[in-house]
mmCIF file of C-alpha atoms in Angstrom:
data_model
loop_
_atom_site.group_PDB
_atom_site.id
_atom_site.type_symbol
_atom_site.label_atom_id
_atom_site.label_comp_id
_atom_site.label_asym_id
_atom_site.label_seq_id
_atom_site.Cartn_x
_atom_site.Cartn_y
_atom_site.Cartn_z
ATOM 1 C CA UNK I 653 55.493 47.252 167.853
ATOM 2 C CA UNK I 654 57.923 46.433 170.673
ATOM 3 C CA UNK I 655 61.087 48.418 171.267
ATOM 4 C CA UNK I 656 64.341 46.515 171.435
ATOM 5 C CA UNK I 657 64.880 48.290 174.757
ATOM 6 C CA UNK I 658 62.253 47.772 177.468
ATOM 7 C CA UNK I 659 62.378 51.182 179.113
ATOM 8 C CA UNK I 660 59.749 53.528 180.476
ATOM 9 C CA UNK I 661 58.257 56.318 178.388
ATOM 10 C CA UNK I 662 59.627 58.896 180.821
ATOM 11 C CA UNK I 663 63.190 57.691 180.203
ATOM 12 C CA UNK I 664 62.673 57.838 176.429
ATOM 13 C CA UNK I 665 61.384 61.416 176.726
ATOM 14 C CA UNK I 666 64.562 62.440 178.536
ATOM 15 C CA UNK I 667 66.973 61.018 175.940
ATOM 16 C CA UNK I 668 66.632 63.979 173.536
ATOM 17 C CA UNK I 669 67.446 66.356 176.401
ATOM 18 C CA UNK I 670 70.675 64.472 177.107
ATOM 19 C CA UNK I 671 71.510 64.344 173.411
ATOM 20 C CA UNK I 672 70.899 68.082 172.946
ATOM 21 C CA UNK I 673 73.044 69.046 175.937
ATOM 22 C CA UNK I 674 75.875 66.752 174.845
ATOM 23 C CA UNK I 675 75.785 68.426 171.434
ATOM 24 C CA UNK I 676 76.157 71.812 173.091
ATOM 25 C CA UNK I 677 79.087 70.573 175.173
ATOM 26 C CA UNK I 678 80.750 69.066 172.119
ATOM 27 C CA UNK I 679 80.388 72.282 170.129
ATOM 28 C CA UNK I 680 81.959 74.210 173.011
ATOM 29 C CA UNK I 681 85.022 71.953 172.853
ATOM 30 C CA UNK I 682 84.363 70.000 176.042
ATOM 31 C CA UNK I 683 85.532 66.398 175.785
ATOM 32 C CA UNK I 684 84.414 64.851 179.087
ATOM 33 C CA UNK I 685 81.490 65.300 181.438
ATOM 34 C CA UNK I 686 79.885 63.641 184.446
ATOM 35 C CA UNK I 687 76.413 62.691 185.567
ATOM 36 C CA UNK I 688 76.688 65.414 188.190
ATOM 37 C CA UNK I 689 77.442 68.085 185.600
ATOM 38 C CA UNK I 690 74.711 66.852 183.264
ATOM 39 C CA UNK I 691 72.257 66.825 186.144
ATOM 40 C CA UNK I 692 73.215 70.332 187.231
ATOM 41 C CA UNK I 693 72.600 71.733 183.759
ATOM 42 C CA UNK I 694 69.345 69.821 183.268
ATOM 43 C CA UNK I 695 67.927 70.317 186.752
ATOM 44 C CA UNK I 696 68.090 66.597 187.543
ATOM 45 C CA UNK I 697 69.958 64.392 189.981
ATOM 46 C CA UNK I 698 73.133 62.593 188.979
ATOM 47 C CA UNK I 699 71.624 59.283 190.108
ATOM 48 C CA UNK I 700 68.620 59.754 187.807
ATOM 49 C CA UNK I 701 70.883 60.278 184.819
ATOM 50 C CA UNK I 702 73.008 57.241 185.673
ATOM 51 C CA UNK I 703 69.859 55.173 186.115
ATOM 52 C CA UNK I 704 68.444 56.315 182.761
ATOM 53 C CA UNK I 705 71.658 55.574 180.878
ATOM 54 C CA UNK I 706 72.034 52.173 182.550
ATOM 55 C CA UNK I 707 68.856 51.073 180.756
ATOM 56 C CA UNK I 708 70.885 50.936 177.545
ATOM 57 C CA UNK I 709 74.252 49.594 178.689
ATOM 58 C CA UNK I 710 77.390 50.713 180.463
ATOM 59 C CA UNK I 711 78.731 54.130 179.538
ATOM 60 C CA UNK I 712 81.642 56.015 181.019
ATOM 61 C CA UNK I 713 84.067 55.024 183.753
ATOM 62 C CA UNK I 714 83.828 55.530 187.474
ATOM 63 C CA UNK I 715 85.957 58.470 188.513
ATOM 64 C CA UNK I 716 86.454 59.838 185.005
ATOM 65 C CA UNK I 717 82.880 60.313 183.815
ATOM 66 C CA UNK I 718 81.777 60.146 180.209
ATOM 67 C CA UNK I 719 83.379 60.945 176.899
ATOM 68 C CA UNK I 720 81.055 63.612 175.474
ATOM 69 C CA UNK I 721 81.406 62.461 171.876
ATOM 70 C CA UNK I 722 81.089 58.746 172.655
ATOM 71 C CA UNK I 723 78.025 59.198 174.836
ATOM 72 C CA UNK I 724 76.407 61.410 172.210
ATOM 73 C CA UNK I 725 77.138 58.845 169.508
ATOM 74 C CA UNK I 726 75.643 56.095 171.668
ATOM 75 C CA UNK I 727 72.465 58.094 172.229
ATOM 76 C CA UNK I 728 72.342 58.833 168.514
ATOM 77 C CA UNK I 729 72.474 55.097 167.833
ATOM 78 C CA UNK I 730 69.925 54.244 170.521
ATOM 79 C CA UNK I 731 67.427 56.751 169.122
ATOM 80 C CA UNK I 732 68.110 55.665 165.533
ATOM 81 C CA UNK I 733 68.996 59.166 164.401
ATOM 82 C CA UNK I 734 71.394 58.064 161.671
ATOM 83 C CA UNK I 735 68.952 55.807 159.803
ATOM 84 C CA UNK I 736 66.828 58.603 158.272
ATOM 85 C CA UNK I 737 63.534 56.789 157.913
ATOM 86 C CA UNK I 738 61.348 58.151 155.081
ATOM 87 C CA UNK I 739 58.560 60.435 156.287
ATOM 88 C CA UNK I 740 55.703 62.405 154.750
ATOM 89 C CA UNK I 741 53.752 65.498 155.788
ATOM 90 C CA UNK I 742 49.961 65.508 155.512
ATOM 91 C CA UNK I 743 48.663 69.063 155.308
ATOM 92 C CA UNK I 744 50.574 71.842 153.550
ATOM 93 C CA UNK I 745 48.798 74.806 155.114
ATOM 94 C CA UNK I 746 50.434 77.316 157.427
ATOM 95 C CA UNK I 747 51.376 74.738 160.076
ATOM 96 C CA UNK I 748 52.531 72.160 157.542
ATOM 97 C CA UNK I 749 54.653 74.834 155.872
ATOM 98 C CA UNK I 750 56.348 75.759 159.158
ATOM 99 C CA UNK I 751 57.033 72.116 160.042
ATOM 100 C CA UNK I 752 58.276 71.169 156.572
ATOM 101 C CA UNK I 753 60.625 74.125 156.261
ATOM 102 C CA UNK I 754 61.952 74.372 159.801
ATOM 103 C CA UNK I 755 62.188 70.896 161.300
ATOM 104 C CA UNK I 756 65.633 69.401 160.667
ATOM 105 C CA UNK I 757 64.329 65.957 159.724
ATOM 106 C CA UNK I 758 67.714 64.679 158.523
ATOM 107 C CA UNK I 759 69.282 65.361 161.914
ATOM 108 C CA UNK I 760 66.404 63.780 163.812
ATOM 109 C CA UNK I 761 66.228 60.321 162.258
ATOM 110 C CA UNK I 762 63.992 61.030 159.265
ATOM 111 C CA UNK I 763 64.100 62.037 155.605
ATOM 112 C CA UNK I 764 61.172 64.018 154.226
ATOM 113 C CA UNK I 765 60.045 62.372 150.975
ATOM 114 C CA UNK I 766 56.533 63.674 150.330
ATOM 115 C CA UNK I 767 54.020 66.408 151.187
ATOM 116 C CA UNK I 768 50.276 66.046 150.582
ATOM 117 C CA UNK I 769 47.180 68.239 150.701
ATOM 118 C CA UNK I 770 43.578 68.292 149.471
ATOM 119 C CA UNK I 771 43.462 71.937 148.397
ATOM 120 C CA UNK I 772 43.767 72.377 144.607
ATOM 121 C CA UNK I 773 45.491 75.758 144.999
ATOM 122 C CA UNK I 774 48.354 74.142 146.944
ATOM 123 C CA UNK I 775 48.871 71.037 144.815
ATOM 124 C CA UNK I 776 51.831 71.428 142.486
ATOM 125 C CA UNK I 777 53.549 74.120 144.546
ATOM 126 C CA UNK I 778 57.043 73.648 145.928
ATOM 127 C CA UNK I 779 57.592 73.269 149.659
ATOM 128 C CA UNK I 780 60.845 72.288 151.378
ATOM 129 C CA UNK I 781 62.238 71.183 148.020
ATOM 130 C CA UNK I 782 59.290 68.873 147.288
ATOM 131 C CA UNK I 783 56.207 69.202 145.107
ATOM 132 C CA UNK I 784 52.958 69.193 147.087
ATOM 133 C CA UNK I 785 50.903 66.239 145.914
ATOM 134 C CA UNK I 786 47.199 65.492 145.982
ATOM 135 C CA UNK I 787 45.868 63.171 148.656
ATOM 136 C CA UNK I 788 44.418 61.188 145.767
ATOM 137 C CA UNK I 789 47.954 59.992 144.999
ATOM 138 C CA UNK I 790 48.746 58.983 148.595
ATOM 139 C CA UNK I 791 47.994 55.271 148.259
ATOM 140 C CA UNK I 792 50.155 54.814 145.183
ATOM 141 C CA UNK I 793 52.955 56.886 146.707
ATOM 142 C CA UNK I 794 53.008 54.806 149.891
ATOM 143 C CA UNK I 795 53.096 51.576 147.908
ATOM 144 C CA UNK I 796 56.042 52.853 145.889
ATOM 145 C CA UNK I 797 58.057 54.682 148.573
ATOM 146 C CA UNK I 798 57.068 52.837 151.803
ATOM 147 C CA UNK I 799 57.307 55.833 154.165
ATOM 148 C CA UNK I 800 57.695 54.814 157.800
ATOM 149 C CA UNK I 801 56.228 57.938 159.422
ATOM 150 C CA UNK I 802 53.769 60.728 158.753
ATOM 151 C CA UNK I 803 53.437 64.217 160.211
ATOM 152 C CA UNK I 804 49.792 65.218 160.644
ATOM 153 C CA UNK I 805 49.182 68.945 160.179
ATOM 154 C CA UNK I 806 45.444 68.589 159.709
ATOM 155 C CA UNK I 807 42.225 69.915 161.217
ATOM 156 C CA UNK I 808 41.182 67.710 164.110
ATOM 157 C CA UNK I 809 37.996 66.713 162.283
ATOM 158 C CA UNK I 810 39.944 64.675 159.739
ATOM 159 C CA UNK I 811 42.881 63.540 161.860
ATOM 160 C CA UNK I 812 41.503 60.208 163.073
ATOM 161 C CA UNK I 813 40.283 58.943 159.702
ATOM 162 C CA UNK I 814 43.491 60.089 158.005
ATOM 163 C CA UNK I 815 45.585 58.373 160.675
ATOM 164 C CA UNK I 816 43.694 55.113 160.145
ATOM 165 C CA UNK I 817 44.216 55.389 156.398
ATOM 166 C CA UNK I 818 47.933 55.995 156.839
ATOM 167 C CA UNK I 819 48.360 53.006 159.140
ATOM 168 C CA UNK I 820 46.522 50.824 156.623
ATOM 169 C CA UNK I 821 49.106 51.968 154.057
ATOM 170 C CA UNK I 822 52.005 50.806 156.216
ATOM 171 C CA UNK I 823 52.819 53.942 158.209
ATOM 172 C CA UNK I 824 54.329 52.898 161.556
ATOM 173 C CA UNK I 825 54.682 56.262 163.284
ATOM 174 C CA UNK I 826 52.588 59.424 163.494
ATOM 175 C CA UNK I 827 53.749 62.853 164.664
ATOM 176 C CA UNK I 828 50.439 64.505 165.378
ATOM 177 C CA UNK I 829 49.965 68.314 165.335
ATOM 178 C CA UNK I 830 46.192 68.135 164.840
ATOM 179 C CA UNK I 831 45.159 69.482 168.264
ATOM 180 C CA UNK I 832 43.384 66.259 169.178
ATOM 181 C CA UNK I 833 44.262 62.823 170.464
ATOM 182 C CA UNK I 834 44.092 59.975 167.982
ATOM 183 C CA UNK I 835 44.015 56.244 168.634
ATOM 184 C CA UNK I 836 45.321 53.707 166.131
ATOM 185 C CA UNK I 837 46.610 50.170 166.398
ATOM 186 C CA UNK I 838 49.962 48.966 165.078
ATOM 187 C CA UNK I 839 51.568 52.427 165.056
ATOM 188 C CA UNK I 840 53.406 54.703 167.457
ATOM 189 C CA UNK I 841 51.790 58.124 167.991
ATOM 190 C CA UNK I 842 53.435 61.233 169.420
ATOM 191 C CA UNK I 843 50.966 64.095 169.824
ATOM 192 C CA UNK I 844 52.072 67.708 170.198
ATOM 193 C CA UNK I 845 49.717 69.767 172.382
ATOM 194 C CA UNK I 846 51.032 73.316 172.609
ATOM 195 C CA UNK I 847 48.061 74.307 174.777
ATOM 196 C CA UNK I 848 49.042 71.645 177.306
ATOM 197 C CA UNK I 849 52.508 73.148 177.623
ATOM 198 C CA UNK I 850 51.083 76.608 178.233
ATOM 199 C CA UNK I 851 48.623 75.300 180.841
ATOM 200 C CA UNK I 852 51.476 73.436 182.533
ATOM 201 C CA UNK I 853 53.390 76.706 182.764
ATOM 202 C CA UNK I 854 50.306 78.389 184.230
ATOM 203 C CA UNK I 855 50.053 75.665 186.879
ATOM 204 C CA UNK I 856 53.706 76.022 187.828
ATOM 205 C CA UNK I 857 53.451 79.796 188.123
ATOM 206 C CA UNK I 858 50.435 79.491 190.404
ATOM 207 C CA UNK I 859 51.428 76.490 192.491
ATOM 208 C CA UNK I 860 55.177 75.933 192.581
#
């Protein structure tokens, strides 16, 4: 699937940082900002921020900077945060419970519509306002509800086969917490490796 904006992955990864900071500025009552100020708070150069934003159009005015609210709204539109695509969680164990109850899906471009597990003792329980369903009902659910994304909170042994099944059912995006890398065609995958983050911190403490 091709993005409407041809930009590098590194630029896309920085957009949420800009959006988060702009939200903080807006909540503090600040109405205007500059690439220099944004860069100072994010540990980046002003030119890098201007270059990133220029990938999506012209924002702000030379000499007067950016309107905080307008720039935030533009980033919200660019990232599709107002569309609330339907999403499901696969795996209702301890990790799935934390993700389902604590991630603010509605503020991040998604709407949680289903939670699934294979364990009989979990099926039928309530989680994040939804009833945990059996994986046996997944195919029929996807045909009826057409979820766009799935959150994988599964053991790594079953992640790849489950991901392939989900893509075959029309899932276009996978948020993967399964502690392994998965490879599927015709879907976007974002994998969360907490160990990688900790090892990155270790490297920085020893080398930088």
